[in-house]
Short mmCIF file of C-alpha atoms and ligand atoms in Angstrom, two decimals:
data_model
loop_
_atom_site.label_atom_id
_atom_site.label_comp_id
_atom_site.label_asym_id
_atom_site.label_seq_id
_atom_site.Cartn_x
_atom_site.Cartn_y
_atom_site.Cartn_z
CA MET A 29 -0.05 0.00 0.13
CA LEU A 30 1.56 3.24 -0.84
CA ALA A 31 1.36 6.30 1.01
CA ASP A 32 -0.56 9.60 -0.58
CA PHE A 33 2.94 11.18 -0.50
CA ALA A 34 4.74 8.48 -2.43
CA VAL A 35 5.51 8.26 -5.82
CA ARG A 36 3.29 6.85 -8.03
CA VAL A 37 4.73 5.22 -11.40
CA GLU A 38 1.49 6.23 -13.38
CA GLN A 39 2.22 9.60 -12.39
CA SER A 40 6.02 9.45 -13.62
CA LYS A 41 7.19 12.29 -15.91
CA GLY A 42 8.40 9.51 -18.29
CA ARG A 43 11.38 8.96 -20.35
CA ARG A 44 13.21 11.04 -22.89
CA PHE A 45 12.39 8.67 -25.50
CA PRO A 46 8.36 7.47 -25.46
CA GLU A 47 8.64 3.43 -25.31
CA PRO A 48 5.53 1.05 -25.27
CA PRO A 49 4.58 -0.41 -21.85
CA HIS A 50 6.09 -3.50 -20.61
CA PRO A 51 3.49 -6.39 -19.97
CA TYR A 52 4.24 -7.09 -16.57
CA ARG A 53 6.94 -4.68 -15.60
CA ASP A 54 6.12 -0.96 -14.51
CA ASN A 55 8.62 1.68 -15.63
CA PHE A 56 10.56 1.85 -12.29
CA GLN A 57 11.06 -2.11 -12.14
CA ARG A 58 12.17 -1.69 -15.66
CA ASP A 59 14.68 1.10 -14.72
CA ARG A 60 15.88 -0.88 -11.96
CA ASP A 61 16.60 -3.75 -14.44
CA ARG A 62 18.27 -1.56 -16.97
CA ILE A 63 20.77 -0.57 -14.29
CA VAL A 64 21.61 -3.90 -12.91
CA HIS A 65 22.42 -5.08 -16.56
CA ALA A 66 24.39 -1.88 -17.47
CA ARG A 67 28.27 -2.12 -17.59
CA ALA A 68 28.99 0.38 -15.42
CA PHE A 69 27.08 -1.29 -12.63
CA ARG A 70 28.86 -4.43 -13.22
CA ARG A 71 32.15 -2.54 -12.61
CA LEU A 72 31.42 -1.77 -9.34
CA GLU A 73 32.77 -4.96 -8.49
CA ALA A 74 36.25 -4.01 -8.74
CA LYS A 75 36.04 -0.44 -7.44
CA THR A 76 37.44 0.44 -4.03
CA GLN A 77 34.90 1.56 -1.66
CA VAL A 78 37.14 2.28 1.31
CA PHE A 79 39.98 -0.46 1.40
CA THR A 80 41.65 -1.79 -1.65
CA ARG A 81 42.06 -5.63 -1.71
CA ARG A 82 45.30 -5.58 0.08
CA TYR A 83 43.59 -6.03 3.55
CA SER A 84 40.89 -8.54 2.81
CA ASP A 85 38.41 -9.70 -0.29
CA HIS A 86 35.37 -9.90 1.87
CA PHE A 87 35.32 -6.47 2.84
CA ARG A 88 32.60 -4.50 0.88
CA ASN A 89 33.43 -3.19 -2.48
CA ARG A 90 30.93 -0.75 -4.09
CA LEU A 91 28.84 -3.59 -5.42
CA THR A 92 28.23 -4.95 -1.92
CA HIS A 93 27.80 -1.64 -0.76
CA THR A 94 25.53 -0.73 -3.16
CA ILE A 95 23.50 -3.77 -2.67
CA GLU A 96 23.43 -3.07 0.98
CA VAL A 97 22.11 0.63 0.62
CA ALA A 98 19.45 -1.49 -1.50
CA GLN A 99 18.35 -3.81 1.17
CA ILE A 100 18.09 -1.08 3.92
CA SER A 101 16.29 1.47 1.64
CA ARG A 102 13.80 -1.20 0.70
CA THR A 103 13.37 -2.29 4.26
CA ILE A 104 12.69 1.67 5.15
CA ALA A 105 10.73 2.53 1.94
CA ALA A 106 8.07 -0.16 2.74
CA GLN A 107 7.63 0.74 6.27
CA LEU A 108 7.00 4.37 5.34
CA GLY A 109 4.66 3.47 2.24
CA LEU A 110 7.16 4.77 -0.32
CA ASN A 111 7.26 3.32 -3.87
CA SER A 112 10.25 0.35 -3.22
CA GLU A 113 10.67 0.09 -6.78
CA LEU A 114 11.64 3.23 -7.50
CA VAL A 115 13.99 3.50 -4.14
CA GLU A 116 15.37 0.29 -5.31
CA ALA A 117 16.26 1.86 -8.56
CA LEU A 118 17.88 4.67 -6.95
CA ALA A 119 19.93 2.79 -4.30
CA LEU A 120 21.29 0.85 -6.91
CA VAL A 121 22.60 3.71 -9.21
CA HIS A 122 23.72 6.01 -6.55
CA ASP A 123 27.25 5.03 -6.84
CA ILE A 124 27.50 4.43 -10.38
CA GLY A 125 29.39 7.26 -11.09
CA HIS A 126 32.27 6.72 -8.67
CA PRO A 127 35.86 6.50 -10.19
CA PRO A 128 38.38 3.84 -9.18
CA PHE A 129 39.88 4.07 -5.32
CA GLY A 130 37.22 5.55 -3.66
CA HIS A 131 37.54 8.87 -2.20
CA ALA A 132 41.16 9.30 -3.13
CA GLY A 133 40.64 8.57 -6.63
CA GLU A 134 37.61 10.91 -6.46
CA LYS A 135 39.42 13.71 -5.29
CA ALA A 136 42.34 13.03 -7.62
CA LEU A 137 40.43 13.01 -10.61
CA ASP A 138 38.95 16.51 -9.54
CA ALA A 139 42.31 17.81 -8.67
CA ALA A 140 43.40 16.79 -12.33
CA MET A 141 40.26 18.51 -13.49
CA ARG A 142 40.69 21.37 -11.68
CA ARG A 143 44.42 22.37 -13.37
CA HIS A 144 42.12 22.80 -16.83
CA GLY A 145 39.41 24.81 -15.41
CA LEU A 146 36.80 22.10 -14.96
CA PHE A 147 35.62 19.70 -12.23
CA PHE A 148 34.46 15.85 -11.62
CA ASP A 149 31.32 15.58 -9.59
CA HIS A 150 29.86 11.91 -9.20
CA ASN A 151 26.32 12.72 -9.54
CA LEU A 152 27.00 14.44 -12.47
CA HIS A 153 29.40 11.81 -14.11
CA ALA A 154 26.57 9.09 -13.21
CA LEU A 155 23.94 10.97 -14.99
CA ARG A 156 26.47 11.13 -18.05
CA ILE A 157 26.59 7.41 -17.75
CA VAL A 158 22.99 6.88 -17.60
CA GLU A 159 22.18 9.51 -20.39
CA ASP A 160 24.95 8.57 -22.87
CA PHE A 161 27.92 6.27 -22.27
CA GLU A 162 25.84 3.19 -21.89
CA LEU A 163 24.92 1.44 -25.44
CA ARG A 164 22.58 -0.93 -25.30
CA TYR A 165 19.86 0.09 -27.33
CA ALA A 166 19.26 0.76 -31.05
CA ALA A 167 16.88 3.53 -30.64
CA PHE A 168 18.89 5.74 -28.45
CA ARG A 169 22.10 6.26 -26.49
CA GLY A 170 22.05 6.09 -22.85
CA LEU A 171 19.09 3.76 -20.72
CA ASN A 172 16.31 6.30 -21.21
CA LEU A 173 15.60 5.95 -17.52
CA THR A 174 12.35 7.89 -15.99
CA PHE A 175 12.91 11.13 -15.07
CA GLU A 176 12.31 10.35 -11.36
CA VAL A 177 15.44 8.06 -11.65
CA ARG A 178 17.64 10.82 -13.32
CA GLU A 179 16.23 13.12 -11.09
CA GLY A 180 17.02 11.13 -7.87
CA ILE A 181 20.78 10.46 -9.58
CA ILE A 182 20.99 14.46 -9.23
CA LYS A 183 19.40 14.88 -5.91
CA HIS A 184 19.86 12.24 -3.66
CA SER A 185 22.69 13.61 -1.62
CA HIS A 186 22.69 17.32 -1.99
CA ASP A 187 21.25 20.31 -3.94
CA TYR A 188 22.57 22.15 -7.13
CA ASP A 189 22.12 25.63 -7.91
CA VAL A 190 20.42 26.31 -11.33
CA ASN A 191 22.40 29.22 -11.63
CA GLU A 192 25.87 26.92 -11.48
CA HIS A 193 24.03 24.21 -13.54
CA PRO A 194 21.77 25.45 -15.84
CA GLU A 195 21.63 22.20 -18.01
CA LEU A 196 20.24 20.81 -15.07
CA ALA A 197 17.19 23.21 -14.90
CA GLU A 198 14.68 20.19 -16.16
CA TYR A 199 15.34 18.45 -12.71
CA LEU A 200 13.10 21.08 -10.95
CA LEU A 201 16.43 22.23 -8.77
CA GLU A 202 14.33 24.67 -6.82
CA LEU A 203 12.02 21.76 -5.15
CA ARG A 204 13.10 19.18 -3.11
CA PRO A 205 13.21 15.55 -4.21
CA PRO A 206 10.56 13.06 -3.45
CA LEU A 207 11.16 11.14 -0.12
CA GLU A 208 11.96 8.11 -2.30
CA SER A 209 15.30 9.96 -3.34
CA GLN A 210 15.56 11.62 -0.06
CA LEU A 211 16.13 8.49 1.61
CA ILE A 212 18.99 7.39 -0.10
CA ASP A 213 21.47 9.50 1.29
CA LEU A 214 20.55 8.40 4.71
CA THR A 215 20.64 4.76 4.20
CA ASP A 216 24.20 5.04 2.27
CA GLU A 217 25.31 6.51 5.90
CA ILE A 218 23.51 4.16 7.69
CA ALA A 219 25.29 1.40 5.37
CA TYR A 220 28.90 2.62 5.22
CA GLY A 221 28.95 3.85 8.83
CA THR A 222 28.01 0.58 9.66
CA ALA A 223 29.97 -1.13 7.47
CA ASP A 224 33.15 0.58 7.63
CA LEU A 225 33.39 0.15 11.43
CA ASP A 226 32.94 -3.72 10.66
CA ASP A 227 35.80 -4.00 8.17
CA GLY A 228 38.20 -1.21 10.02
CA ARG A 229 37.87 -3.62 12.88
CA GLU A 230 38.58 -6.65 10.94
CA ALA A 231 41.78 -4.89 9.04
CA HIS A 232 42.92 -4.44 12.83
CA LEU A 233 42.67 -0.64 11.95
CA LEU A 234 39.91 0.07 14.65
CA SER A 235 39.77 -1.97 17.98
CA VAL A 236 36.44 -2.31 19.66
CA GLU A 237 37.69 -0.18 22.73
CA GLN A 238 38.75 2.39 20.45
CA ILE A 239 35.13 2.10 18.61
CA ALA A 240 33.26 2.40 22.23
CA GLU A 241 35.47 5.29 23.41
CA GLY A 242 34.97 7.28 20.21
CA SER A 243 31.27 6.61 19.48
CA GLN A 244 28.24 6.78 21.87
CA ILE A 245 25.92 4.95 19.78
CA PHE A 246 28.27 2.06 19.47
CA ALA A 247 29.15 2.28 23.23
CA SER A 248 25.62 1.90 24.39
CA SER A 249 24.81 -1.01 21.65
CA PHE A 250 27.89 -2.77 22.67
CA SER A 251 27.35 -2.89 26.34
CA LYS A 252 24.03 -4.13 25.93
CA ALA A 253 25.28 -7.00 23.50
CA ARG A 254 27.96 -7.53 26.54
CA GLU A 255 25.29 -7.56 29.01
CA LEU A 256 23.10 -10.31 27.20
CA TYR A 257 26.47 -12.55 25.57
CA PRO A 258 28.76 -11.94 28.65
CA ASP A 259 30.57 -15.21 27.33
CA ALA A 260 30.76 -14.97 23.71
CA PRO A 261 33.74 -14.19 22.14
CA GLN A 262 34.58 -10.17 21.50
CA ARG A 263 33.81 -10.55 18.19
CA LEU A 264 30.59 -11.94 18.57
CA GLN A 265 29.73 -9.28 21.18
CA PHE A 266 31.11 -6.48 18.56
CA ASN A 267 28.62 -8.05 15.74
CA GLU A 268 25.57 -8.17 18.14
CA GLY A 269 26.57 -4.43 18.87
CA LEU A 270 26.86 -3.27 15.63
CA LYS A 271 23.50 -5.14 14.68
CA ARG A 272 22.02 -2.80 17.56
CA VAL A 273 23.58 0.30 16.14
CA PHE A 274 22.30 -0.53 12.58
CA ASP A 275 19.01 -1.22 13.74
CA ARG A 276 18.78 2.03 15.95
CA LEU A 277 19.94 3.90 12.93
CA VAL A 278 17.39 2.21 10.76
CA SER A 279 14.50 2.59 13.41
CA ASP A 280 14.87 6.05 14.09
CA LEU A 281 14.75 6.97 10.53
CA ILE A 282 11.77 5.30 9.99
CA ASP A 283 9.88 6.89 13.22
CA ASN A 284 11.47 10.45 12.69
CA THR A 285 10.90 10.58 8.91
CA ARG A 286 6.99 9.22 9.65
CA ALA A 287 6.48 11.81 12.29
CA ARG A 288 8.28 14.66 10.25
CA VAL A 289 6.11 13.92 7.38
CA ALA A 290 2.89 13.87 9.42
CA ALA A 291 3.57 17.24 11.36
CA ALA A 292 4.21 18.78 7.92
CA ASP A 293 0.87 17.61 6.75
CA VAL A 294 2.17 16.25 3.43
CA HIS A 295 -0.11 14.54 1.68
CA SER A 296 1.29 14.01 -2.04
CA VAL A 297 4.51 14.59 -3.76
CA GLU A 298 4.02 17.69 -4.67
CA ASP A 299 3.51 18.65 -0.93
CA VAL A 300 6.79 16.63 -0.66
CA ARG A 301 8.74 19.01 -3.41
CA ARG A 302 7.45 21.95 -2.01
CA TYR A 303 7.86 21.76 1.78
CA PRO A 304 11.15 24.07 2.39
CA GLU A 305 13.16 21.48 3.50
CA ARG A 306 13.91 17.61 3.24
CA LEU A 307 11.59 15.59 5.41
CA ALA A 308 13.60 12.43 5.71
CA ALA A 309 15.86 12.70 8.60
CA PHE A 310 17.02 11.06 11.89
CA SER A 311 15.85 12.67 15.37
CA PRO A 312 18.24 15.49 16.45
CA ASP A 313 19.53 12.87 19.29
CA VAL A 314 20.09 10.36 16.76
CA GLU A 315 21.75 12.96 14.46
CA ASP A 316 24.20 13.83 16.66
CA GLN A 317 25.33 10.43 17.68
CA ARG A 318 25.61 9.60 13.55
CA ARG A 319 27.68 12.61 13.18
CA GLN A 320 29.72 11.75 15.69
CA LEU A 321 30.36 8.11 14.40
CA LYS A 322 31.21 9.71 10.95
CA ASP A 323 34.01 12.00 12.71
CA PHE A 324 35.47 9.15 14.33
CA LEU A 325 35.46 7.42 10.89
CA TYR A 326 37.37 10.30 8.82
CA GLU A 327 39.63 10.60 12.08
CA ASN A 328 40.45 6.96 12.58
CA LEU A 329 40.16 5.25 9.89
CA TYR A 330 39.62 7.25 6.31
CA PHE A 331 42.28 9.78 6.96
CA SER A 332 44.47 7.29 9.20
CA ALA A 333 48.01 6.78 8.36
CA ALA A 334 47.55 2.83 7.61
CA LEU A 335 45.62 4.10 4.56
CA GLU A 336 47.65 7.10 3.40
CA GLY A 337 50.03 4.93 1.39
CA GLU A 338 46.86 3.81 -0.49
CA LYS A 339 45.78 7.37 -0.76
CA GLU A 340 48.89 8.40 -2.19
CA ASP A 341 49.14 5.49 -4.72
CA ALA A 342 45.77 6.70 -5.80
CA GLU A 343 46.44 10.23 -6.43
CA ARG A 344 50.01 9.67 -8.06
CA ILE A 345 48.45 7.03 -10.73
CA VAL A 346 45.23 8.90 -11.47
CA GLY A 347 47.24 12.19 -11.75
CA GLU A 348 50.03 10.66 -13.87
CA LEU A 349 48.07 9.02 -15.97
CA PHE A 350 45.68 12.03 -16.77
CA ASN A 351 48.98 13.96 -17.73
CA HIS A 352 50.14 11.14 -19.69
CA TRP A 353 47.15 11.19 -21.93
CA MET A 354 46.67 15.07 -21.81
CA GLU A 355 50.39 14.86 -23.63
CA LYS A 356 49.77 11.94 -25.80
CA PRO A 357 46.17 11.77 -26.66
CA GLU A 358 47.23 9.21 -29.35
CA ASP A 359 47.73 6.54 -26.68
CA LEU A 360 43.83 6.60 -25.74
CA PRO A 361 41.50 4.28 -27.28
CA ARG A 362 39.85 4.95 -30.59
CA SER A 363 36.31 5.69 -29.23
CA TYR A 364 37.72 8.30 -26.91
CA ARG A 365 40.08 10.05 -29.49
CA GLU A 366 37.05 10.33 -31.44
CA LYS A 367 35.15 11.96 -28.42
CA SER A 368 37.67 14.78 -28.41
CA ALA A 369 36.88 15.86 -31.69
CA HIS A 370 33.73 17.43 -30.15
CA GLU A 371 34.33 17.47 -26.28
CA SER A 372 37.51 18.83 -24.51
CA LEU A 373 40.57 16.59 -24.03
CA PRO A 374 40.32 17.02 -19.95
CA ARG A 375 36.62 15.72 -20.06
CA VAL A 376 37.36 13.21 -22.43
CA ILE A 377 40.39 11.57 -19.91
CA CYS A 378 38.21 12.33 -17.22
CA ASP A 379 35.28 9.91 -18.51
CA TYR A 380 37.53 7.28 -19.43
CA ILE A 381 39.35 7.37 -15.94
CA ALA A 382 36.19 7.77 -14.07
CA GLY A 383 34.77 4.76 -15.67
CA MET A 384 37.83 2.36 -14.86
CA THR A 385 37.86 -0.46 -11.94
CA ASP A 386 40.93 -0.58 -9.66
CA PRO A 387 42.80 -3.38 -11.45
CA PHE A 388 42.22 -1.65 -15.05
CA ILE A 389 43.93 1.73 -13.87
CA TYR A 390 46.52 -0.35 -12.12
CA GLU A 391 47.23 -2.05 -15.80
CA GLN A 392 46.69 1.35 -17.52
CA TYR A 393 49.54 2.92 -15.00
CA GLU A 394 51.88 -0.14 -15.73
CA LYS A 395 51.46 0.33 -19.50
CA TYR A 396 51.91 4.13 -19.70
CA CYS A 397 53.71 5.45 -16.91
CA GLY A 398 55.59 2.21 -15.52
CA ALA A 399 59.21 2.49 -14.89
MG1 MG B 18 27.48 5.21 -1.23
#
């Protein structure tokens, strides 16, 4: 049962290129399926989320992270009466524009572009992937996704100013996105916040004691788990604690969003769009604890000395390869050389690098920049 403020597929603003309806899949289900069958989606499997494979091959990568975000998002959407098919499509596509080497790769690619007066933004890149780069259909370029999925790609994490991005004007930048889209950024936070504690501990980069000291939400959940299972090994007490953090974040997001929607007296997607702020949110108390956890992860994991080497590698590899192709565009694959006839060379190189997996960019680096 959809709530009155949920997106209804029959009211979708539709596709760029009209297509006949499918006999048994609605348009959001079809979009989800198109995303899953995209080449860029399959490449997520070999892209770093936080850890390169040096640590362990059972740590999250971009693909498994994406699947976790989809799982959490569906659970929450069902509780709130939102459109689960749209939510799932948005979750599955939310990281499709990420370059290799996680955040470090993104920073390095952006820095290389800024040297040419341009920039890199993974949401804008994701839109280019689904609008242009994926070639599967004879009648059009891209995946021809519905407006609501394209809008969600642009608007799930932050707002773009229409004056800075006139090319995005069709995405109603002055309005909030539907709740289905608002949800994604928060479920993304839940997914990686808990997963990075898990992988960080497994990698011995974080200790259970250190996490409990730095994160209040973990400390209270962990002490409950220890009370319940005093004789269990610490690894299982940790898992029980983490499970409770997860549950607390998800339940709070459901309850608080439901309360905010009720208080805002919102009864349609139009009301959600026109409401002055985003309605999907954690309660103030849990929001504080989520921020504390995030700060803890930045300080002790993402910016830790242990991951410094990987970050420096990422910057060196992306930066040097970018410069190599700037100087020798003849070394680019033919399809990219052809693109540079009608697009700036830095943008073409950026598109090429952004699409790469970690192993592929290593290979390219060895080939062109290796000693
Ligand atoms: Mg993500």
